[in-house]
Amino acid sequence: MATAAAQSTSRSPASGAQGTVDTAVYERTFDAAVAADERIEPRDWMPDAYRATLIRQIAQHAHSEIIGMQPEANWITRAPSLRRKAILMAKVQDEAGHGLYLYSAAETLGTSREELLDKLHSGRQKYSSIFNYPTLTWADVGAIGWLVDGAAITNQVPLCRCSYGPYARAMVRICKEESFHQRQGYELLHALSRGTPEQHAMAQDAVDRWWWPSLMMFGPPDDESQHSAQSMAWKIKRHSNDELRQRFVDICVPQAESLGLTLPDPDLRWNEEHGHHDFGTIDWSEFWEVLKGNGPCNEQRITQRRRAHDEGAWVREAAAAHAAKHTAGTRPGGTGGAQA
Amino acid sequence: MTPAPETPVTARSAALALGDDALVLSHRLGEWAGHAPALEEEVALANIALDLLGQARVLLSMVGDEDELAYLREERAFRNLQLVEQPNGDFAHTIVRQLYFSTYQHLLYAQLAAGDGPFAPLAAKAVKEVAYHRDHAEQWTLRLGDGTDVSHERMRRACDALWRFTGEMFQPVEGLDADWAGMEADWLKSVGAVLGRATLAVPEGPRTGAWSAGAGRQGLHTEPFGRMLAEMQHLHRSHPGASW
C-alpha cells in the first residue's frame, strides 16, 4: 500500500529521527496506523509486546503446520486409491510449504527458523492441540480436511486483514490452499458416507472423534483467553474465540446434514431467537490436559519431530560444509568451484 | 481387469514395467513425509513422489484400471526394478537411489519422447519432471559426497550398497524400443562424472548377478517389497469392491 510505504519512514527509527523523537511519538504513530487499518511492516517501529505476541502467534502457527503433517502423513502409505494418495501427498506437501511461509513471516520480526524450531523441540513454544489426536482410520483424513481445516480457515480468514503485513500476506496464500484442502476432505467423507455400510460407519466414527477437538481449536472461552483483548486492540485478531466458534458451528451443521452424518452433540439445535445454533458444553478439562502435554499423541508428535531434526543434522551440516567450500571457490580470484 | 483397448498388446508389459517403477518409488518417497532432514526436503521429496505417482497413474491406465493394478496384484506380478523397492535407509541411501534411477529414467524418457511410439506423449511431459529429479539428486550427491567426512562416508556406503541393483535397468524391456546399450554407456558416464565431482569413487562391485539381473522385471523381488505392498494394499483389500 503506497500510503503505508510513504509513512513507514516516519514510523521507522532507522530513518534518521532516532534519538531526537521519543518513544511516545512512535507509539502514537503506531496506534494511528493501526487505527487507520494500515499495515505495519518489518522496518516500522512497533511496541515490544506487539512484536513478541506476533512472534509467538506466527511461530505457533508455523509449528502447527509442521506437526500437522504427521497425523495425515500417517495415512499416505495406506491411502486406498491412487487418486486419494496423490491428493493426500499434495496436501502434506502444501503444509510443509505453509510452514516455510510462516517461518519467513516470523523471521521478519527478528527471530530465526532455527531458534523457533529449537523452541518447538524443547517445548517452549506450542502448536495447535488438535494434532495431538491420532488418525485411527482412513476417514480421519477426511474429518481432518473438513473439520480441522474448516476450523483453521474460520480462524485464519480474518487474519488476512491482520495489522502485520507479512503475516496477513502469508495468510492470503495459505487460506486459498486450505480452502481447497477443506473441500477435498469434505468430498472424501461424502464418498465414504455414500459408500458401503462399513465406509459410512468409518466416516461417522471419525466425525464423532474429531468434532469436539475441532471446536477446541478456537481456543478457550472469551473470559479465559489471556491474549485476546490486547490482540484485538492491535488488530492482530479481529473476532473473539467464541464468535469464531459459533460461526464454525453454524457453517458445519448444514454441511453435516448434506454429508448424511450426525454431529455428536445432543444439545445441538437451532435457536430461532439468536439466529444461531446452540451447542453443548465443551470439555475444557480435556483441552487443558492436551495443552499441558497429556493428550493422546503429544509425546509421539514431538519425539518424531525431534528425531527427524536430529537424524537430519548430518545432512544440514554437509550442505553447509559444501556451501562453505564452494562459495570460497567462486569468489573473484578463487580457484575452481562451479560457476553458476 | 479390463485392458485399455487402445494400448497395443506389446506395449502393455512395458507400460506395466515403467508404471510399477514410478508407483513403487513414489511410495518409498512418500514414507519420508514428516521425517525429512529439512523442511525444504519435505517439499522436494513429496514433489518428486507426486510427479512419479502421476506418471504411474498414466502408465497403469494404459494397461487397465489403475487401482486394481496397484492394489490387487501380488508381489510376483509386479514388474518394477528391484532398485526402486529398496528401503529408504538414511538420506544418503535415498539420494543415491534417486541418482541411479532418475539418471536412467531421464535417459530413457528422452529417447521415448523423441520417438513416435505409444509412450512418446507421456515421456514428453515426464522428461521435464525427471530432469528436475535428476538435478535434485545430483545436487545432493555433490553436497553430501563433498560435504563432511560423515556425509562422505554415508554416501560411499550407499553408493556401494545400491550398485548391484543398477545392471537390471539396462535389460531390454519387451515393447520398449530403446538403445539399451547406448543408454547404459551414457548412464555410466553421467553417474561416474557426478560421483567424481562429489569426490566419490565409482563402486567396483558387480552390477549384474545371476539373481539381480532382470529379476524385478520378471516379478522376482527382494524381501522388503512384500511388506511394502502389505502396507500399501491393506485398506483397499479390506473393502472389496468399495470405491473411495
PDB file of N, CA and C in Angstrom, chain A residues 5 24 38 40 42 56 79 81 108 113 127 134 144 154 176 191 203 207 213 215-217 228 231 287 293 300 332-333:
ATOM      1  N   ALA A   5       3.765   2.724   2.708  1.00  0.00           N
ATOM      2  CA  ALA A   5       5.183   2.806   2.370  1.00  0.00           C
ATOM      3  C   ALA A   5       5.693   4.225   2.615  1.00  0.00           C
ATOM      4  N   ALA A  24       7.222   7.914  22.787  1.00  0.00           N
ATOM      5  CA  ALA A  24       5.798   8.274  22.808  1.00  0.00           C
ATOM      6  C   ALA A  24       5.319   8.681  21.412  1.00  0.00           C
ATOM      7  N   GLU A  38      -3.971   0.529   8.567  1.00  0.00           N
ATOM      8  CA  GLU A  38      -2.793   0.401   7.722  1.00  0.00           C
ATOM      9  C   GLU A  38      -1.982  -0.808   8.183  1.00  0.00           C
ATOM     10  N   ILE A  40       1.344  -2.695   9.328  1.00  0.00           N
ATOM     11  CA  ILE A  40       2.644  -2.488   9.948  1.00  0.00           C
ATOM     12  C   ILE A  40       3.640  -3.374   9.191  1.00  0.00           C
ATOM     13  N   PRO A  42       7.891  -4.721   8.442  1.00  0.00           N
ATOM     14  CA  PRO A  42       9.035  -5.117   9.280  1.00  0.00           C
ATOM     15  C   PRO A  42       9.924  -3.955   9.754  1.00  0.00           C
ATOM     16  N   ARG A  56       5.149 -15.090  18.841  1.00  0.00           N
ATOM     17  CA  ARG A  56       4.538 -16.255  19.496  1.00  0.00           C
ATOM     18  C   ARG A  56       3.440 -16.848  18.617  1.00  0.00           C
ATOM     19  N   ALA A  79      -3.192 -45.041   1.756  1.00  0.00           N
ATOM     20  CA  ALA A  79      -4.328 -44.431   1.054  1.00  0.00           C
ATOM     21  C   ALA A  79      -4.952 -45.455   0.111  1.00  0.00           C
ATOM     22  N   SER A  81      -6.765 -45.422  -2.692  1.00  0.00           N
ATOM     23  CA  SER A  81      -6.762 -45.323  -4.155  1.00  0.00           C
ATOM     24  C   SER A  81      -5.629 -44.390  -4.554  1.00  0.00           C
ATOM     25  N   THR A 108      10.806 -11.975   9.792  1.00  0.00           N
ATOM     26  CA  THR A 108      10.812 -10.522   9.566  1.00  0.00           C
ATOM     27  C   THR A 108      10.731  -9.762  10.888  1.00  0.00           C
ATOM     28  N   ARG A 113      14.382 -19.205  11.988  1.00  0.00           N
ATOM     29  CA  ARG A 113      13.715 -20.509  11.948  1.00  0.00           C
ATOM     30  C   ARG A 113      14.367 -21.481  12.926  1.00  0.00           C
ATOM     31  N   TYR A 127       2.079 -25.843  19.622  1.00  0.00           N
ATOM     32  CA  TYR A 127       1.425 -25.983  18.326  1.00  0.00           C
ATOM     33  C   TYR A 127      -0.020 -26.315  18.633  1.00  0.00           C
ATOM     34  N   PRO A 134      -4.939 -38.897  17.470  1.00  0.00           N
ATOM     35  CA  PRO A 134      -4.439 -39.862  16.478  1.00  0.00           C
ATOM     36  C   PRO A 134      -5.370 -40.024  15.274  1.00  0.00           C
ATOM     37  N   ILE A 144     -10.289 -34.579   9.183  1.00  0.00           N
ATOM     38  CA  ILE A 144      -9.308 -33.503   9.385  1.00  0.00           C
ATOM     39  C   ILE A 144      -9.498 -32.434   8.311  1.00  0.00           C
ATOM     40  N   THR A 154     -11.787 -20.787   9.282  1.00  0.00           N
ATOM     41  CA  THR A 154     -12.635 -19.823  10.005  1.00  0.00           C
ATOM     42  C   THR A 154     -11.768 -18.896  10.864  1.00  0.00           C
ATOM     43  N   LYS A 176      -6.093 -19.761   0.603  1.00  0.00           N
ATOM     44  CA  LYS A 176      -6.528 -20.297  -0.694  1.00  0.00           C
ATOM     45  C   LYS A 176      -6.316 -21.804  -0.740  1.00  0.00           C
ATOM     46  N   ALA A 191     -17.830 -39.323  -0.137  1.00  0.00           N
ATOM     47  CA  ALA A 191     -17.698 -40.617  -0.826  1.00  0.00           C
ATOM     48  C   ALA A 191     -17.864 -41.770   0.168  1.00  0.00           C
ATOM     49  N   ALA A 203     -16.827 -43.202   8.470  1.00  0.00           N
ATOM     50  CA  ALA A 203     -16.942 -41.737   8.381  1.00  0.00           C
ATOM     51  C   ALA A 203     -17.596 -41.166   9.637  1.00  0.00           C
ATOM     52  N   VAL A 207     -16.011 -38.493  12.442  1.00  0.00           N
ATOM     53  CA  VAL A 207     -16.636 -37.216  12.809  1.00  0.00           C
ATOM     54  C   VAL A 207     -16.924 -37.190  14.311  1.00  0.00           C
ATOM     55  N   PRO A 213     -12.758 -31.910  19.510  1.00  0.00           N
ATOM     56  CA  PRO A 213     -11.416 -31.316  19.410  1.00  0.00           C
ATOM     57  C   PRO A 213     -11.364 -30.156  18.400  1.00  0.00           C
ATOM     58  N   LEU A 215     -13.781 -28.016  17.786  1.00  0.00           N
ATOM     59  CA  LEU A 215     -14.352 -26.822  18.452  1.00  0.00           C
ATOM     60  C   LEU A 215     -13.346 -26.208  19.425  1.00  0.00           C
ATOM     61  N   MET A 216     -12.476 -27.064  19.969  1.00  0.00           N
ATOM     62  CA  MET A 216     -11.466 -26.551  20.909  1.00  0.00           C
ATOM     63  C   MET A 216     -10.375 -25.749  20.192  1.00  0.00           C
ATOM     64  N   MET A 217     -10.294 -25.921  18.866  1.00  0.00           N
ATOM     65  CA  MET A 217      -9.257 -25.198  18.111  1.00  0.00           C
ATOM     66  C   MET A 217      -9.407 -23.685  18.194  1.00  0.00           C
ATOM     67  N   SER A 228      -6.424 -12.354  24.218  1.00  0.00           N
ATOM     68  CA  SER A 228      -7.438 -11.871  23.276  1.00  0.00           C
ATOM     69  C   SER A 228      -7.609 -10.362  23.234  1.00  0.00           C
ATOM     70  N   SER A 231      -4.723  -8.501  21.630  1.00  0.00           N
ATOM     71  CA  SER A 231      -4.596  -8.842  20.201  1.00  0.00           C
ATOM     72  C   SER A 231      -5.686  -8.185  19.376  1.00  0.00           C
ATOM     73  N   PHE A 287      -9.283 -30.182  27.119  1.00  0.00           N
ATOM     74  CA  PHE A 287      -8.492 -29.183  26.394  1.00  0.00           C
ATOM     75  C   PHE A 287      -7.222 -28.825  27.167  1.00  0.00           C
ATOM     76  N   GLY A 293       0.261 -31.206  27.613  1.00  0.00           N
ATOM     77  CA  GLY A 293       1.134 -32.265  27.116  1.00  0.00           C
ATOM     78  C   GLY A 293       0.592 -33.654  27.380  1.00  0.00           C
ATOM     79  N   GLN A 300       4.431 -38.567  21.212  1.00  0.00           N
ATOM     80  CA  GLN A 300       4.789 -39.135  19.918  1.00  0.00           C
ATOM     81  C   GLN A 300       5.108 -38.048  18.881  1.00  0.00           C
ATOM     82  N   PRO A 332      35.911 -13.907  -6.678  1.00  0.00           N
ATOM     83  CA  PRO A 332      36.858 -13.435  -7.683  1.00  0.00           C
ATOM     84  C   PRO A 332      38.278 -13.778  -7.246  1.00  0.00           C
ATOM     85  N   GLY A 333      39.035 -14.370  -8.128  1.00  0.00           N
ATOM     86  CA  GLY A 333      40.401 -14.748  -7.775  1.00  0.00           C
ATOM     87  C   GLY A 333      40.487 -16.105  -7.133  1.00  0.00           C
TER      88      GLY A 333
END
